[in-house]
CSV table of C-alpha atoms in Angstrom, one decimal:
chain,number,residue,atom,x,y,z
A,20,MET,CA,0.0,0.0,0.0
A,21,LYS,CA,2.8,2.3,1.0
A,22,ASN,CA,4.8,1.6,-2.2
A,23,THR,CA,1.7,2.1,-4.4
A,24,LEU,CA,1.1,5.5,-2.8
A,25,ILE,CA,4.7,6.5,-3.4
A,26,VAL,CA,4.5,5.4,-7.1
A,27,LEU,CA,1.3,7.3,-7.6
A,28,ILE,CA,2.8,10.5,-6.1
A,29,LEU,CA,5.8,10.2,-8.3
A,30,ILE,CA,3.7,9.7,-11.4
A,31,PHE,CA,1.4,12.7,-10.6
A,32,SER,CA,4.3,15.0,-9.7
A,33,SER,CA,6.2,14.2,-12.9
A,34,ALA,CA,3.0,14.7,-15.0
A,35,PHE,CA,2.4,18.0,-13.3
A,36,SER,CA,5.9,19.3,-13.8
A,37,PHE,CA,5.8,18.1,-17.4
A,38,ALA,CA,2.7,20.2,-18.0
A,39,GLN,CA,4.3,23.2,-16.3
A,40,LYS,CA,7.2,23.4,-18.8
A,41,GLN,CA,7.0,26.1,-21.4
A,42,GLU,CA,8.5,26.2,-24.8
A,43,LYS,CA,11.4,28.6,-25.5
A,44,LEU,CA,10.2,32.1,-26.4
A,45,HIS,CA,12.9,33.2,-28.9
A,46,LEU,CA,12.1,36.9,-28.3
A,47,THR,CA,13.3,39.3,-31.0
A,48,ASN,CA,10.6,41.9,-31.0
A,49,ALA,CA,7.9,43.3,-28.6
A,50,LEU,CA,5.2,45.8,-28.0
A,51,VAL,CA,5.4,46.6,-24.3
A,52,ILE,CA,2.2,47.0,-22.4
A,53,ALA,CA,2.1,47.8,-18.7
A,54,GLN,CA,-1.1,47.1,-16.9
A,55,LEU,CA,-1.2,49.7,-14.1
A,56,ASP,CA,-4.0,52.1,-13.3
A,57,ASN,CA,-1.7,55.0,-12.5
A,58,PRO,CA,-0.6,56.7,-15.7
A,59,GLU,CA,2.8,57.7,-14.3
A,60,ASP,CA,3.6,54.2,-13.1
A,61,ARG,CA,2.5,52.8,-16.5
A,62,TYR,CA,4.7,55.2,-18.4
A,63,THR,CA,7.7,54.5,-16.1
A,64,LEU,CA,7.3,50.7,-16.5
A,65,GLU,CA,6.8,50.7,-20.2
A,66,ILE,CA,9.7,53.0,-20.9
A,67,ASN,CA,12.2,51.0,-18.6
A,68,MET,CA,11.1,47.7,-20.1
A,69,THR,CA,11.5,49.0,-23.6
A,70,GLU,CA,15.0,50.4,-22.8
A,71,LEU,CA,16.0,47.1,-21.3
A,72,LEU,CA,14.8,45.1,-24.3
A,73,THR,CA,16.4,47.4,-26.9
A,74,SER,CA,19.7,47.6,-25.1
A,75,ARG,CA,19.9,43.8,-25.4
A,76,GLY,CA,19.0,43.7,-29.1
A,77,VAL,CA,15.3,43.1,-29.0
A,78,LYS,CA,13.2,45.4,-31.3
A,79,ALA,CA,10.8,47.0,-28.8
A,80,THR,CA,8.3,49.8,-28.6
A,81,PRO,CA,6.1,51.0,-25.8
A,82,SER,CA,2.3,50.8,-26.2
A,83,LEU,CA,1.9,54.4,-25.2
A,84,ASN,CA,3.1,55.4,-28.7
A,85,TYR,CA,-0.1,53.9,-30.1
A,86,MET,CA,-2.7,55.0,-27.6
A,87,LYS,CA,-4.0,58.3,-26.3
A,88,GLN,CA,-3.1,59.1,-22.8
A,89,GLY,CA,-5.7,57.5,-20.5
A,90,GLY,CA,-7.1,55.5,-23.5
A,91,ASP,CA,-8.5,52.1,-23.2
A,92,SER,CA,-5.8,49.4,-23.8
A,93,GLN,CA,-8.4,47.3,-25.7
A,94,ILE,CA,-7.5,49.3,-28.8
A,95,LEU,CA,-4.1,47.4,-28.9
A,96,ALA,CA,-6.0,44.2,-29.7
A,97,SER,CA,-7.8,45.9,-32.7
A,98,ASP,CA,-7.1,44.8,-36.3
A,99,SER,CA,-5.7,48.2,-37.3
A,100,ILE,CA,-3.1,48.3,-34.5
A,101,GLN,CA,-2.2,44.6,-35.1
A,102,LYS,CA,-1.7,45.5,-38.8
A,103,ILE,CA,0.6,48.4,-37.9
A,104,MET,CA,2.6,46.2,-35.6
A,105,LYS,CA,2.9,43.6,-38.4
A,106,GLU,CA,4.2,46.2,-40.8
A,107,LEU,CA,6.8,47.3,-38.2
A,108,GLY,CA,7.9,43.7,-37.8
A,109,ILE,CA,6.5,43.2,-34.2
A,110,ASP,CA,4.6,40.1,-33.6
A,111,THR,CA,4.9,39.7,-29.7
A,112,TYR,CA,3.1,41.6,-27.2
A,113,VAL,CA,4.5,41.7,-23.7
A,114,ILE,CA,2.1,42.4,-20.8
A,115,VAL,CA,3.9,43.6,-17.7
A,116,SER,CA,1.8,43.7,-14.5
A,117,ILE,CA,2.3,43.7,-10.8
A,118,ARG,CA,1.4,40.3,-9.3
A,119,GLY,CA,1.6,41.5,-5.6
A,120,TYR,CA,3.9,42.4,-2.7
A,121,ASP,CA,5.9,40.6,0.1
A,122,LYS,CA,5.1,37.1,-0.9
A,123,ARG,CA,6.4,34.4,-3.2
A,124,PHE,CA,4.1,34.1,-6.2
A,125,LYS,CA,4.0,31.4,-8.8
A,126,LYS,CA,3.4,31.9,-12.5
A,127,SER,CA,-0.1,32.1,-13.5
A,128,VAL,CA,-1.3,29.0,-15.2
A,129,ARG,CA,-4.5,30.7,-16.5
A,130,LYS,CA,-4.2,31.2,-20.3
A,131,VAL,CA,-6.5,33.9,-21.6
A,132,ASP,CA,-6.4,35.5,-25.0
A,133,LEU,CA,-5.0,39.0,-25.7
A,134,LYS,CA,-8.4,40.8,-25.8
A,135,THR,CA,-9.4,39.4,-22.4
A,136,ILE,CA,-6.1,40.2,-20.7
A,137,LEU,CA,-6.2,43.8,-22.1
A,138,ASN,CA,-9.6,44.2,-20.6
A,139,GLU,CA,-8.4,43.5,-17.2
A,140,GLY,CA,-6.9,46.3,-15.2
A,141,GLY,CA,-4.0,46.5,-12.7
A,142,ILE,CA,-4.9,46.9,-9.1
A,143,PHE,CA,-1.5,47.5,-7.6
A,144,ASP,CA,0.8,50.6,-7.7
A,145,LEU,CA,4.4,50.5,-8.5
A,146,CYS,CA,5.3,51.4,-4.9
A,147,ARG,CA,3.5,51.4,-1.6
A,148,ALA,CA,4.5,52.3,2.0
A,149,ASP,CA,5.8,49.5,4.1
A,150,ILE,CA,6.6,46.9,1.3
A,151,VAL,CA,9.8,45.1,1.1
A,152,SER,CA,9.4,43.2,-2.1
A,153,ILE,CA,7.3,43.4,-5.3
A,154,SER,CA,6.6,40.6,-7.9
A,155,PHE,CA,6.2,41.5,-11.6
A,156,GLU,CA,4.5,39.2,-14.0
A,157,PHE,CA,5.3,39.0,-17.7
A,158,LYS,CA,2.9,37.4,-20.2
A,159,PHE,CA,3.9,37.1,-23.9
A,160,TYR,CA,1.4,36.9,-26.7
A,161,ARG,CA,1.6,36.0,-30.3
A,162,ASN,CA,-1.3,35.9,-32.7
A,163,GLY,CA,-3.6,36.8,-29.8
A,164,GLN,CA,-2.7,33.8,-27.7
A,165,MET,CA,-0.4,33.5,-24.6
A,166,VAL,CA,2.8,31.7,-25.5
A,167,TYR,CA,4.9,32.3,-22.4
A,168,SER,CA,4.8,33.7,-18.9
A,169,ASP,CA,7.3,34.6,-16.3
A,170,ILE,CA,7.5,36.2,-12.9
A,171,ARG,CA,10.4,38.2,-11.3
A,172,LYS,CA,10.4,39.2,-7.6
A,173,CYS,CA,12.3,42.3,-6.7
A,174,GLY,CA,13.2,42.5,-3.0
A,175,ASN,CA,14.9,44.9,-0.6
A,176,ILE,CA,12.9,47.9,-1.8
A,177,SER,CA,11.7,50.9,0.1
A,178,ASP,CA,10.7,53.6,-2.4
A,179,ARG,CA,9.9,54.2,-6.0
A,180,PRO,CA,13.5,54.7,-7.3
A,181,THR,CA,14.6,51.5,-5.6
A,182,VAL,CA,11.7,49.6,-7.2
A,183,ILE,CA,12.8,50.8,-10.6
A,184,LYS,CA,16.5,50.1,-9.9
A,185,ARG,CA,15.8,46.5,-8.8
A,186,PHE,CA,13.3,46.0,-11.7
A,187,ARG,CA,16.0,47.0,-14.2
A,188,LYS,CA,18.6,44.7,-12.5
A,189,LYS,CA,16.4,41.6,-12.2
A,190,VAL,CA,14.6,41.9,-15.6
A,191,GLY,CA,17.7,42.9,-17.5
A,192,LYS,CA,19.3,39.6,-16.6
A,193,ARG,CA,16.1,37.6,-17.4
A,194,ILE,CA,15.8,39.0,-20.9
A,195,TYR,CA,18.7,36.8,-22.1
A,196,LYS,CA,16.6,33.7,-21.2
A,197,TRP,CA,13.6,35.1,-23.1
A,198,MET,CA,15.8,35.5,-26.2
A,199,LYS,CA,16.8,31.8,-26.2
């Protein structure tokens, strides 16, 4: 009985870990979309992410170049914007959001299409009082479907400049994995 239970646990755990593996991303281009309610935070995150990607050889542009300030991000899923992106050679959309504070978070296993994720808003701010860590989630979309997700935790933070500094350090290192 004990051996049977151990064998079943091993089978289920290996099947679960097998299902969790993602294919390689091979990131070469990206439209960066930050999902934050505060326009200043959104601008800051999109610009920093775009700078990190372009400095590592990834063709990237922030979504704010294609939307009016305060505009609905649903417009980015429209056929006209997708046509413009295709003409510019951009086929990957990167959604950057804040997953939460001060805990270990796992990657989301929920797979939703691009229109649905753009309809959702961000509920967290880039910085809050009394937090020591923040987790950023990255979802990559091609042809309207999620192809990859990742999460990065930035610790030892106290204020907004420290959050940006840690974000640039942690995500800057991670980009090389996304390019493989």
